[in-house]
mmCIF file of N, CA and C in Angstrom:
data_model
loop_
_atom_site.group_PDB
_atom_site.id
_atom_site.type_symbol
_atom_site.label_atom_id
_atom_site.label_comp_id
_atom_site.label_asym_id
_atom_site.label_seq_id
_atom_site.Cartn_x
_atom_site.Cartn_y
_atom_site.Cartn_z
ATOM 1 N N MET I 883 9.020 -8.152 2.663
ATOM 2 C CA MET I 883 9.307 -6.802 2.253
ATOM 3 C C MET I 883 8.762 -5.864 3.323
ATOM 4 N N GLU I 884 9.561 -4.900 3.669
ATOM 5 C CA GLU I 884 9.136 -3.899 4.636
ATOM 6 C C GLU I 884 9.135 -2.534 3.972
ATOM 7 N N PHE I 885 8.219 -1.692 4.409
ATOM 8 C CA PHE I 885 8.176 -0.321 3.912
ATOM 9 C C PHE I 885 7.630 0.579 5.009
ATOM 10 N N ILE I 886 7.994 1.835 4.931
ATOM 11 C CA ILE I 886 7.546 2.824 5.911
ATOM 12 C C ILE I 886 6.645 3.810 5.193
ATOM 13 N N LEU I 887 5.501 4.060 5.793
ATOM 14 C CA LEU I 887 4.533 4.989 5.234
ATOM 15 C C LEU I 887 3.889 5.741 6.388
ATOM 16 N N ASN I 888 3.887 7.059 6.313
ATOM 17 C CA ASN I 888 3.331 7.895 7.383
ATOM 18 C C ASN I 888 4.022 7.599 8.711
ATOM 19 N N ASN I 889 5.320 7.402 8.682
ATOM 20 C CA ASN I 889 6.119 7.122 9.880
ATOM 21 C C ASN I 889 5.713 5.833 10.581
ATOM 22 N N LYS I 890 5.085 4.918 9.874
ATOM 23 C CA LYS I 890 4.711 3.632 10.439
ATOM 24 C C LYS I 890 5.304 2.538 9.563
ATOM 25 N N LYS I 891 5.878 1.539 10.201
ATOM 26 C CA LYS I 891 6.517 0.445 9.483
ATOM 27 C C LYS I 891 5.499 -0.672 9.215
ATOM 28 N N TYR I 892 5.458 -1.102 7.965
ATOM 29 C CA TYR I 892 4.597 -2.206 7.542
ATOM 30 C C TYR I 892 5.481 -3.309 6.977
ATOM 31 N N SER I 893 4.989 -4.526 7.029
ATOM 32 C CA SER I 893 5.731 -5.617 6.405
ATOM 33 C C SER I 893 4.756 -6.616 5.803
ATOM 34 N N VAL I 894 5.225 -7.261 4.758
ATOM 35 C CA VAL I 894 4.466 -8.312 4.102
ATOM 36 C C VAL I 894 5.478 -9.378 3.694
ATOM 37 N N LEU I 895 5.121 -10.626 3.908
ATOM 38 C CA LEU I 895 5.991 -11.714 3.498
ATOM 39 C C LEU I 895 6.088 -11.721 1.976
ATOM 40 N N ASN I 896 7.253 -12.000 1.466
ATOM 41 C CA ASN I 896 7.461 -11.933 0.021
ATOM 42 C C ASN I 896 6.571 -12.896 -0.757
ATOM 43 N N HIS I 897 6.334 -14.089 -0.216
ATOM 44 C CA HIS I 897 5.457 -15.008 -0.956
ATOM 45 C C HIS I 897 4.008 -14.514 -0.937
ATOM 46 N N GLU I 898 3.613 -13.811 0.140
ATOM 47 C CA GLU I 898 2.281 -13.210 0.158
ATOM 48 C C GLU I 898 2.187 -12.077 -0.862
ATOM 49 N N LEU I 899 3.252 -11.304 -0.984
ATOM 50 C CA LEU I 899 3.290 -10.240 -1.974
ATOM 51 C C LEU I 899 3.174 -10.827 -3.378
ATOM 52 N N PHE I 900 3.887 -11.922 -3.627
ATOM 53 C CA PHE I 900 3.813 -12.587 -4.925
ATOM 54 C C PHE I 900 2.378 -13.036 -5.215
ATOM 55 N N ILE I 901 1.721 -13.627 -4.240
ATOM 56 C CA ILE I 901 0.338 -14.082 -4.410
ATOM 57 C C ILE I 901 -0.584 -12.895 -4.705
ATOM 58 N N ASN I 902 -0.328 -11.766 -4.044
ATOM 59 C CA ASN I 902 -1.132 -10.571 -4.306
ATOM 60 C C ASN I 902 -0.935 -10.073 -5.739
ATOM 61 N N TYR I 903 0.292 -10.159 -6.238
ATOM 62 C CA TYR I 903 0.519 -9.797 -7.641
ATOM 63 C C TYR I 903 -0.213 -10.767 -8.572
ATOM 64 N N LEU I 904 -0.256 -12.043 -8.223
ATOM 65 C CA LEU I 904 -1.028 -13.013 -9.010
ATOM 66 C C LEU I 904 -2.505 -12.632 -9.039
ATOM 67 N N ILE I 905 -3.035 -12.225 -7.897
ATOM 68 C CA ILE I 905 -4.447 -11.835 -7.800
ATOM 69 C C ILE I 905 -4.736 -10.650 -8.718
ATOM 70 N N VAL I 906 -3.892 -9.636 -8.648
ATOM 71 C CA VAL I 906 -4.112 -8.433 -9.458
ATOM 72 C C VAL I 906 -3.926 -8.749 -10.944
ATOM 73 N N ASP I 907 -2.918 -9.543 -11.273
ATOM 74 C CA ASP I 907 -2.714 -9.942 -12.668
ATOM 75 C C ASP I 907 -3.958 -10.664 -13.186
ATOM 76 N N ASN I 908 -4.495 -11.567 -12.403
ATOM 77 C CA ASN I 908 -5.695 -12.311 -12.785
ATOM 78 C C ASN I 908 -6.878 -11.367 -12.998
ATOM 79 N N TYR I 909 -7.018 -10.385 -12.139
ATOM 80 C CA TYR I 909 -8.105 -9.415 -12.239
ATOM 81 C C TYR I 909 -8.080 -8.713 -13.601
ATOM 82 N N PHE I 910 -6.918 -8.269 -14.029
ATOM 83 C CA PHE I 910 -6.824 -7.572 -15.310
ATOM 84 C C PHE I 910 -6.772 -8.538 -16.494
ATOM 85 N N ARG I 911 -6.052 -9.618 -16.360
ATOM 86 C CA ARG I 911 -5.871 -10.563 -17.474
ATOM 87 C C ARG I 911 -7.198 -11.225 -17.862
ATOM 88 N N ASN I 912 -8.011 -11.561 -16.876
ATOM 89 C CA ASN I 912 -9.271 -12.258 -17.140
ATOM 90 C C ASN I 912 -10.468 -11.316 -17.214
ATOM 91 N N ARG I 913 -10.178 -10.039 -17.353
ATOM 92 C CA ARG I 913 -11.174 -9.009 -17.639
ATOM 93 C C ARG I 913 -12.274 -8.881 -16.578
ATOM 94 N N TYR I 914 -11.898 -9.014 -15.320
ATOM 95 C CA TYR I 914 -12.832 -8.685 -14.247
ATOM 96 C C TYR I 914 -12.890 -7.174 -14.061
ATOM 97 N N SER I 915 -11.924 -6.489 -14.648
ATOM 98 C CA SER I 915 -11.850 -5.042 -14.521
ATOM 99 C C SER I 915 -13.018 -4.398 -15.263
ATOM 100 N N LYS I 916 -13.358 -3.210 -14.804
ATOM 101 C CA LYS I 916 -14.464 -2.477 -15.413
ATOM 102 C C LYS I 916 -14.093 -2.009 -16.817
ATOM 103 N N TYR I 917 -12.853 -1.610 -16.982
ATOM 104 C CA TYR I 917 -12.346 -1.159 -18.275
ATOM 105 C C TYR I 917 -11.240 -2.116 -18.709
ATOM 106 N N ASP I 918 -10.909 -2.071 -19.979
ATOM 107 C CA ASP I 918 -9.914 -2.990 -20.523
ATOM 108 C C ASP I 918 -8.523 -2.357 -20.467
ATOM 109 N N TYR I 919 -7.669 -2.900 -19.629
ATOM 110 C CA TYR I 919 -6.284 -2.442 -19.512
ATOM 111 C C TYR I 919 -5.372 -3.617 -19.800
ATOM 112 N N ASN I 920 -4.249 -3.341 -20.398
ATOM 113 C CA ASN I 920 -3.254 -4.381 -20.639
ATOM 114 C C ASN I 920 -2.240 -4.353 -19.491
ATOM 115 N N ILE I 921 -2.714 -4.627 -18.296
ATOM 116 C CA ILE I 921 -1.841 -4.658 -17.120
ATOM 117 C C ILE I 921 -1.494 -6.109 -16.843
ATOM 118 N N ARG I 922 -0.201 -6.410 -16.925
ATOM 119 C CA ARG I 922 0.317 -7.756 -16.704
ATOM 120 C C ARG I 922 1.610 -7.651 -15.917
ATOM 121 N N PHE I 923 1.909 -8.664 -15.168
ATOM 122 C CA PHE I 923 3.166 -8.735 -14.435
ATOM 123 C C PHE I 923 3.933 -9.935 -14.973
ATOM 124 N N ASP I 924 4.977 -9.650 -15.731
ATOM 125 C CA ASP I 924 5.722 -10.703 -16.425
ATOM 126 C C ASP I 924 6.257 -11.775 -15.491
ATOM 127 N N PHE I 925 6.609 -11.413 -14.274
ATOM 128 C CA PHE I 925 7.199 -12.399 -13.367
ATOM 129 C C PHE I 925 6.191 -13.423 -12.863
ATOM 130 N N VAL I 926 4.881 -13.215 -13.064
ATOM 131 C CA VAL I 926 3.901 -14.228 -12.671
ATOM 132 C C VAL I 926 3.488 -15.106 -13.847
ATOM 133 N N THR I 927 3.802 -14.692 -15.066
ATOM 134 C CA THR I 927 3.371 -15.402 -16.271
ATOM 135 C C THR I 927 3.775 -16.879 -16.291
ATOM 136 N N PRO I 928 4.993 -17.246 -15.862
ATOM 137 C CA PRO I 928 5.340 -18.679 -15.892
ATOM 138 C C PRO I 928 4.369 -19.574 -15.106
ATOM 139 N N LEU I 929 3.778 -19.064 -14.057
ATOM 140 C CA LEU I 929 2.830 -19.870 -13.285
ATOM 141 C C LEU I 929 1.513 -20.064 -14.021
ATOM 142 N N LEU I 930 1.173 -19.151 -14.882
ATOM 143 C CA LEU I 930 -0.124 -19.189 -15.556
ATOM 144 C C LEU I 930 -0.226 -20.315 -16.568
ATOM 145 N N THR I 931 0.908 -20.871 -16.992
ATOM 146 C CA THR I 931 0.894 -21.960 -17.962
ATOM 147 C C THR I 931 0.790 -23.326 -17.280
ATOM 148 N N LYS I 932 0.896 -23.345 -15.967
ATOM 149 C CA LYS I 932 0.845 -24.619 -15.244
ATOM 150 C C LYS I 932 -0.599 -25.070 -15.063
ATOM 151 N N GLU I 933 -0.794 -26.376 -15.190
ATOM 152 C CA GLU I 933 -2.118 -26.941 -14.979
ATOM 153 C C GLU I 933 -2.500 -26.871 -13.499
ATOM 154 N N LYS I 934 -1.516 -27.121 -12.653
ATOM 155 C CA LYS I 934 -1.749 -27.092 -11.209
ATOM 156 C C LYS I 934 -0.590 -26.337 -10.563
ATOM 157 N N ILE I 935 -0.930 -25.320 -9.781
ATOM 158 C CA ILE I 935 0.098 -24.540 -9.090
ATOM 159 C C ILE I 935 0.274 -25.099 -7.683
ATOM 160 N N GLU I 936 1.513 -25.413 -7.358
ATOM 161 C CA GLU I 936 1.839 -25.927 -6.032
ATOM 162 C C GLU I 936 2.607 -24.858 -5.275
ATOM 163 N N PHE I 937 2.731 -25.064 -3.965
ATOM 164 C CA PHE I 937 3.400 -24.062 -3.136
ATOM 165 C C PHE I 937 4.848 -23.861 -3.572
ATOM 166 N N LYS I 938 5.512 -24.917 -4.028
ATOM 167 C CA LYS I 938 6.902 -24.764 -4.491
ATOM 168 C C LYS I 938 6.972 -23.825 -5.696
ATOM 169 N N ASP I 939 5.906 -23.797 -6.517
ATOM 170 C CA ASP I 939 5.852 -22.867 -7.650
ATOM 171 C C ASP I 939 5.763 -21.421 -7.161
ATOM 172 N N ILE I 940 4.985 -21.226 -6.110
ATOM 173 C CA ILE I 940 4.863 -19.893 -5.500
ATOM 174 C C ILE I 940 6.227 -19.462 -4.965
ATOM 175 N N LEU I 941 6.927 -20.378 -4.321
ATOM 176 C CA LEU I 941 8.245 -20.044 -3.765
ATOM 177 C C LEU I 941 9.251 -19.719 -4.872
ATOM 178 N N GLU I 942 9.175 -20.426 -5.997
ATOM 179 C CA GLU I 942 10.057 -20.117 -7.128
ATOM 180 C C GLU I 942 9.745 -18.742 -7.699
ATOM 181 N N GLY I 943 8.473 -18.441 -7.838
ATOM 182 C CA GLY I 943 8.067 -17.120 -8.317
ATOM 183 C C GLY I 943 8.468 -16.028 -7.344
ATOM 184 N N THR I 944 8.429 -16.355 -6.071
ATOM 185 C CA THR I 944 8.825 -15.398 -5.039
ATOM 186 C C THR I 944 10.301 -15.041 -5.187
ATOM 187 N N LYS I 945 11.124 -16.014 -5.558
ATOM 188 C CA LYS I 945 12.554 -15.726 -5.777
ATOM 189 C C LYS I 945 12.727 -14.697 -6.891
ATOM 190 N N ASP I 946 11.939 -14.823 -7.971
ATOM 191 C CA ASP I 946 11.997 -13.840 -9.059
ATOM 192 C C ASP I 946 11.556 -12.464 -8.557
ATOM 193 N N LEU I 947 10.527 -12.436 -7.752
ATOM 194 C CA LEU I 947 10.044 -11.184 -7.177
ATOM 195 C C LEU I 947 11.108 -10.550 -6.286
ATOM 196 N N GLU I 948 11.786 -11.369 -5.490
ATOM 197 C CA GLU I 948 12.825 -10.852 -4.596
ATOM 198 C C GLU I 948 13.961 -10.193 -5.375
ATOM 199 N N VAL I 949 14.299 -10.750 -6.530
ATOM 200 C CA VAL I 949 15.322 -10.139 -7.381
ATOM 201 C C VAL I 949 14.852 -8.761 -7.834
ATOM 202 N N LEU I 950 13.594 -8.662 -8.238
ATOM 203 C CA LEU I 950 13.043 -7.375 -8.669
ATOM 204 C C LEU I 950 13.000 -6.370 -7.515
ATOM 205 N N ILE I 951 12.706 -6.851 -6.317
ATOM 206 C CA ILE I 951 12.700 -5.979 -5.137
ATOM 207 C C ILE I 951 14.110 -5.452 -4.874
ATOM 208 N N GLU I 952 15.101 -6.345 -4.923
ATOM 209 C CA GLU I 952 16.497 -5.941 -4.698
ATOM 210 C C GLU I 952 16.955 -4.908 -5.720
ATOM 211 N N LYS I 953 16.472 -5.022 -6.955
ATOM 212 C CA LYS I 953 16.839 -4.072 -8.005
ATOM 213 C C LYS I 953 15.964 -2.815 -7.978
ATOM 214 N N SER I 954 15.053 -2.732 -7.008
ATOM 215 C CA SER I 954 14.091 -1.620 -6.890
ATOM 216 C C SER I 954 13.224 -1.486 -8.145
ATOM 217 N N GLU I 955 12.901 -2.615 -8.758
ATOM 218 C CA GLU I 955 12.054 -2.616 -9.950
ATOM 219 C C GLU I 955 10.591 -2.898 -9.622
ATOM 220 N N ILE I 956 10.310 -3.170 -8.363
ATOM 221 C CA ILE I 956 8.936 -3.401 -7.917
ATOM 222 C C ILE I 956 8.594 -2.303 -6.925
ATOM 223 N N ASP I 957 7.481 -1.645 -7.188
ATOM 224 C CA ASP I 957 7.012 -0.602 -6.295
ATOM 225 C C ASP I 957 5.498 -0.575 -6.378
ATOM 226 N N PHE I 958 4.843 -0.602 -5.251
ATOM 227 C CA PHE I 958 3.388 -0.543 -5.264
ATOM 228 C C PHE I 958 2.864 0.548 -4.325
ATOM 229 N N ILE I 959 3.757 1.444 -3.905
ATOM 230 C CA ILE I 959 3.371 2.541 -3.020
ATOM 231 C C ILE I 959 3.497 3.851 -3.793
ATOM 232 N N PRO I 960 2.383 4.414 -4.243
ATOM 233 C CA PRO I 960 2.458 5.680 -4.969
ATOM 234 C C PRO I 960 2.914 6.819 -4.045
ATOM 235 N N ALA I 961 3.702 7.736 -4.588
ATOM 236 C CA ALA I 961 4.116 8.919 -3.830
ATOM 237 C C ALA I 961 2.867 9.715 -3.458
ATOM 238 N N GLY I 962 2.825 10.187 -2.233
ATOM 239 C CA GLY I 962 1.685 10.980 -1.777
ATOM 240 C C GLY I 962 0.562 10.164 -1.177
ATOM 241 N N LEU I 963 0.740 8.858 -1.081
ATOM 242 C CA LEU I 963 -0.275 7.976 -0.512
ATOM 243 C C LEU I 963 -0.252 8.070 1.012
ATOM 244 N N THR I 964 -1.411 8.030 1.625
ATOM 245 C CA THR I 964 -1.475 7.927 3.088
ATOM 246 C C THR I 964 -2.361 6.745 3.459
ATOM 247 N N ILE I 965 -1.967 6.079 4.524
ATOM 248 C CA ILE I 965 -2.749 4.973 5.079
ATOM 249 C C ILE I 965 -2.940 5.271 6.558
ATOM 250 N N ASP I 966 -4.173 5.245 6.999
ATOM 251 C CA ASP I 966 -4.495 5.439 8.409
ATOM 252 C C ASP I 966 -5.297 4.248 8.883
ATOM 253 N N GLN I 967 -4.970 3.778 10.071
ATOM 254 C CA GLN I 967 -5.744 2.685 10.635
ATOM 255 C C GLN I 967 -6.967 3.266 11.323
ATOM 256 N N GLN I 968 -8.121 2.703 11.027
ATOM 257 C CA GLN I 968 -9.368 3.170 11.604
ATOM 258 C C GLN I 968 -9.618 2.456 12.935
ATOM 259 N N GLU I 969 -10.545 2.984 13.702
ATOM 260 C CA GLU I 969 -10.847 2.397 15.015
ATOM 261 C C GLU I 969 -11.278 0.943 14.912
ATOM 262 N N ASN I 970 -11.924 0.570 13.808
ATOM 263 C CA ASN I 970 -12.383 -0.812 13.644
ATOM 264 C C ASN I 970 -11.279 -1.757 13.160
ATOM 265 N N GLY I 971 -10.050 -1.234 13.012
ATOM 266 C CA GLY I 971 -8.926 -2.058 12.598
ATOM 267 C C GLY I 971 -8.681 -2.074 11.105
ATOM 268 N N ASN I 972 -9.624 -1.578 10.334
ATOM 269 C CA ASN I 972 -9.450 -1.493 8.889
ATOM 270 C C ASN I 972 -8.640 -0.254 8.544
ATOM 271 N N PHE I 973 -8.381 -0.071 7.252
ATOM 272 C CA PHE I 973 -7.541 1.037 6.815
ATOM 273 C C PHE I 973 -8.337 2.046 5.992
ATOM 274 N N LYS I 974 -7.914 3.286 6.115
ATOM 275 C CA LYS I 974 -8.368 4.345 5.219
ATOM 276 C C LYS I 974 -7.171 4.670 4.338
ATOM 277 N N ILE I 975 -7.353 4.514 3.036
ATOM 278 C CA ILE I 975 -6.279 4.762 2.080
ATOM 279 C C ILE I 975 -6.654 5.992 1.272
ATOM 280 N N THR I 976 -5.733 6.947 1.233
ATOM 281 C CA THR I 976 -5.987 8.203 0.533
ATOM 282 C C THR I 976 -4.869 8.475 -0.454
ATOM 283 N N TYR I 977 -5.280 8.820 -1.664
ATOM 284 C CA TYR I 977 -4.343 9.277 -2.690
ATOM 285 C C TYR I 977 -4.989 10.476 -3.361
ATOM 286 N N GLN I 978 -4.339 11.631 -3.254
ATOM 287 C CA GLN I 978 -4.880 12.896 -3.735
ATOM 288 C C GLN I 978 -6.301 13.035 -3.210
ATOM 289 N N GLU I 979 -7.306 13.191 -4.087
ATOM 290 C CA GLU I 979 -8.678 13.338 -3.575
ATOM 291 C C GLU I 979 -9.443 12.018 -3.519
ATOM 292 N N LEU I 980 -8.761 10.905 -3.748
ATOM 293 C CA LEU I 980 -9.403 9.596 -3.647
ATOM 294 C C LEU I 980 -9.291 9.083 -2.217
ATOM 295 N N ASP I 981 -10.432 8.776 -1.609
ATOM 296 C CA ASP I 981 -10.465 8.234 -0.244
ATOM 297 C C ASP I 981 -11.197 6.899 -0.257
ATOM 298 N N PHE I 982 -10.601 5.924 0.386
ATOM 299 C CA PHE I 982 -11.215 4.607 0.495
ATOM 300 C C PHE I 982 -11.213 4.202 1.960
ATOM 301 N N ASP I 983 -12.390 4.032 2.520
ATOM 302 C CA ASP I 983 -12.542 3.638 3.916
ATOM 303 C C ASP I 983 -12.776 2.139 4.019
ATOM 304 N N ASN I 984 -12.470 1.607 5.180
ATOM 305 C CA ASN I 984 -12.751 0.211 5.523
ATOM 306 C C ASN I 984 -12.126 -0.799 4.573
ATOM 307 N N ILE I 985 -10.887 -0.529 4.206
ATOM 308 C CA ILE I 985 -10.130 -1.511 3.436
ATOM 309 C C ILE I 985 -9.554 -2.512 4.445
ATOM 310 N N HIS I 986 -9.936 -3.753 4.326
ATOM 311 C CA HIS I 986 -9.507 -4.788 5.266
ATOM 312 C C HIS I 986 -8.018 -5.079 5.068
ATOM 313 N N SER I 987 -7.404 -5.616 6.089
ATOM 314 C CA SER I 987 -5.954 -5.858 6.011
ATOM 315 C C SER I 987 -5.592 -6.782 4.850
ATOM 316 N N GLY I 988 -6.389 -7.789 4.567
ATOM 317 C CA GLY I 988 -6.117 -8.705 3.461
ATOM 318 C C GLY I 988 -6.346 -8.094 2.088
ATOM 319 N N GLU I 989 -7.038 -6.973 2.045
ATOM 320 C CA GLU I 989 -7.314 -6.289 0.782
ATOM 321 C C GLU I 989 -6.289 -5.199 0.473
ATOM 322 N N ALA I 990 -5.582 -4.743 1.489
ATOM 323 C CA ALA I 990 -4.750 -3.543 1.349
ATOM 324 C C ALA I 990 -3.647 -3.694 0.310
ATOM 325 N N ILE I 991 -2.884 -4.765 0.348
ATOM 326 C CA ILE I 991 -1.763 -4.907 -0.591
ATOM 327 C C ILE I 991 -2.249 -5.064 -2.028
ATOM 328 N N PRO I 992 -3.211 -5.960 -2.330
ATOM 329 C CA PRO I 992 -3.674 -6.016 -3.723
ATOM 330 C C PRO I 992 -4.328 -4.697 -4.169
ATOM 331 N N PHE I 993 -4.981 -4.011 -3.244
ATOM 332 C CA PHE I 993 -5.554 -2.699 -3.554
ATOM 333 C C PHE I 993 -4.451 -1.717 -3.953
ATOM 334 N N LEU I 994 -3.368 -1.692 -3.181
ATOM 335 C CA LEU I 994 -2.253 -0.791 -3.489
ATOM 336 C C LEU I 994 -1.573 -1.151 -4.812
ATOM 337 N N ILE I 995 -1.434 -2.445 -5.082
ATOM 338 C CA ILE I 995 -0.847 -2.882 -6.352
ATOM 339 C C ILE I 995 -1.730 -2.416 -7.514
ATOM 340 N N THR I 996 -3.030 -2.557 -7.359
ATOM 341 C CA THR I 996 -3.965 -2.124 -8.397
ATOM 342 C C THR I 996 -3.900 -0.611 -8.583
ATOM 343 N N LEU I 997 -3.917 0.127 -7.487
ATOM 344 C CA LEU I 997 -3.826 1.588 -7.562
ATOM 345 C C LEU I 997 -2.553 2.022 -8.277
ATOM 346 N N HIS I 998 -1.430 1.477 -7.854
ATOM 347 C CA HIS I 998 -0.145 1.847 -8.464
ATOM 348 C C HIS I 998 -0.118 1.481 -9.953
ATOM 349 N N SER I 999 -0.659 0.320 -10.295
ATOM 350 C CA SER I 999 -0.686 -0.114 -11.693
ATOM 351 C C SER I 999 -1.516 0.840 -12.549
ATOM 352 N N LEU I 1000 -2.627 1.301 -12.011
ATOM 353 C CA LEU I 1000 -3.478 2.237 -12.752
ATOM 354 C C LEU I 1000 -2.831 3.608 -12.866
ATOM 355 N N LEU I 1001 -2.151 4.036 -11.824
ATOM 356 C CA LEU I 1001 -1.495 5.351 -11.845
ATOM 357 C C LEU I 1001 -0.328 5.399 -12.826
ATOM 358 N N THR I 1002 0.322 4.281 -13.033
ATOM 359 C CA THR I 1002 1.494 4.248 -13.919
ATOM 360 C C THR I 1002 1.149 3.748 -15.325
ATOM 361 N N TYR I 1003 -0.101 3.445 -15.570
ATOM 362 C CA TYR I 1003 -0.542 2.926 -16.868
ATOM 363 C C TYR I 1003 -0.429 4.010 -17.939
ATOM 364 N N LYS I 1004 -0.054 3.603 -19.139
ATOM 365 C CA LYS I 1004 0.001 4.516 -20.284
ATOM 366 C C LYS I 1004 -0.996 4.039 -21.323
ATOM 367 N N PRO I 1005 -1.851 4.867 -21.878
ATOM 368 C CA PRO I 1005 -1.969 6.301 -21.604
ATOM 369 C C PRO I 1005 -2.554 6.563 -20.219
ATOM 370 N N ILE I 1006 -2.384 7.778 -19.767
ATOM 371 C CA ILE I 1006 -2.803 8.175 -18.421
ATOM 372 C C ILE I 1006 -4.310 7.971 -18.245
ATOM 373 N N ILE I 1007 -4.677 7.488 -17.065
ATOM 374 C CA ILE I 1007 -6.074 7.242 -16.713
ATOM 375 C C ILE I 1007 -6.510 8.347 -15.747
ATOM 376 N N SER I 1008 -7.696 8.859 -15.925
ATOM 377 C CA SER I 1008 -8.194 9.927 -15.047
ATOM 378 C C SER I 1008 -8.440 9.383 -13.638
ATOM 379 N N LEU I 1009 -8.361 10.256 -12.655
ATOM 380 C CA LEU I 1009 -8.625 9.834 -11.272
ATOM 381 C C LEU I 1009 -10.059 9.334 -11.116
ATOM 382 N N THR I 1010 -10.985 9.896 -11.878
ATOM 383 C CA THR I 1010 -12.380 9.436 -11.821
ATOM 384 C C THR I 1010 -12.469 7.980 -12.275
ATOM 385 N N GLN I 1011 -11.778 7.651 -13.352
ATOM 386 C CA GLN I 1011 -11.793 6.279 -13.858
ATOM 387 C C GLN I 1011 -11.034 5.351 -12.898
ATOM 388 N N ILE I 1012 -9.976 5.833 -12.294
ATOM 389 C CA ILE I 1012 -9.246 5.035 -11.298
ATOM 390 C C ILE I 1012 -10.152 4.741 -10.109
ATOM 391 N N LEU I 1013 -10.909 5.734 -9.666
ATOM 392 C CA LEU I 1013 -11.857 5.539 -8.569
ATOM 393 C C LEU I 1013 -12.855 4.438 -8.926
ATOM 394 N N GLU I 1014 -13.438 4.515 -10.115
ATOM 395 C CA GLU I 1014 -14.396 3.494 -10.551
ATOM 396 C C GLU I 1014 -13.751 2.113 -10.579
ATOM 397 N N GLU I 1015 -12.533 2.046 -11.085
ATOM 398 C CA GLU I 1015 -11.861 0.747 -11.200
ATOM 399 C C GLU I 1015 -11.525 0.175 -9.827
ATOM 400 N N LEU I 1016 -11.074 1.020 -8.913
ATOM 401 C CA LEU I 1016 -10.740 0.531 -7.565
ATOM 402 C C LEU I 1016 -11.987 0.079 -6.816
ATOM 403 N N GLU I 1017 -13.090 0.784 -6.994
ATOM 404 C CA GLU I 1017 -14.350 0.341 -6.379
ATOM 405 C C GLU I 1017 -14.767 -1.004 -6.949
ATOM 406 N N ASN I 1018 -14.602 -1.183 -8.259
ATOM 407 C CA ASN I 1018 -14.907 -2.452 -8.902
ATOM 408 C C ASN I 1018 -13.980 -3.564 -8.402
ATOM 409 N N PHE I 1019 -12.699 -3.239 -8.242
ATOM 410 C CA PHE I 1019 -11.739 -4.227 -7.748
ATOM 411 C C PHE I 1019 -12.144 -4.726 -6.355
ATOM 412 N N ILE I 1020 -12.440 -3.792 -5.451
ATOM 413 C CA ILE I 1020 -12.821 -4.181 -4.083
ATOM 414 C C ILE I 1020 -14.112 -4.999 -4.106
ATOM 415 N N GLU I 1021 -15.067 -4.600 -4.916
ATOM 416 C CA GLU I 1021 -16.326 -5.339 -5.024
ATOM 417 C C GLU I 1021 -16.065 -6.772 -5.495
ATOM 418 N N ASN I 1022 -15.235 -6.933 -6.520
ATOM 419 C CA ASN I 1022 -14.894 -8.264 -7.026
ATOM 420 C C ASN I 1022 -14.107 -9.063 -5.998
ATOM 421 N N PHE I 1023 -13.172 -8.412 -5.331
ATOM 422 C CA PHE I 1023 -12.338 -9.079 -4.331
ATOM 423 C C PHE I 1023 -13.204 -9.608 -3.193
ATOM 424 N N ARG I 1024 -14.130 -8.794 -2.731
ATOM 425 C CA ARG I 1024 -15.000 -9.205 -1.629
ATOM 426 C C ARG I 1024 -15.996 -10.259 -2.058
ATOM 427 N N ALA I 1025 -16.476 -10.186 -3.293
ATOM 428 C CA ALA I 1025 -17.447 -11.168 -3.796
ATOM 429 C C ALA I 1025 -16.808 -12.554 -3.895
ATOM 430 N N TYR I 1026 -15.506 -12.598 -4.159
ATOM 431 C CA TYR I 1026 -14.809 -13.880 -4.270
ATOM 432 C C TYR I 1026 -14.836 -14.648 -2.949
ATOM 433 N N ASN I 1027 -14.811 -13.924 -1.855
ATOM 434 C CA ASN I 1027 -14.766 -14.562 -0.538
ATOM 435 C C ASN I 1027 -16.142 -14.985 -0.027
ATOM 436 N N LYS I 1028 -17.198 -14.708 -0.776
ATOM 437 C CA LYS I 1028 -18.557 -15.062 -0.324
ATOM 438 C C LYS I 1028 -18.907 -16.472 -0.711
#
């Protein structure tokens, strides 16, 4: 999938995008989130019932994701978002008055999926609570890699 933001073209492989949706779904489904949200992605649910997930399962799920992309039913880029690359190679992501520095390249897509999911959640979540949740998400994401 390719997208343009701030006059810069970005791309992510569709199976990587699918894996990022799995990560975010797991974050909310297994209550790693700071607050309790019913955020789920139906297209990843079939994988969650498997005892062992193999790469072919990821590729099958990716096909479902590609259909949603073609229908423009998947979007993880909120309107008004800016991404700037910092001198150290990391990203600064800004949405309204929310600023996040030093977002690593591997964190950016799941971070954006989480941000978009929180922004579109009903009932509406305050930007203060979104800030807290995104900080918690990054903390959990980074702790997993330790």
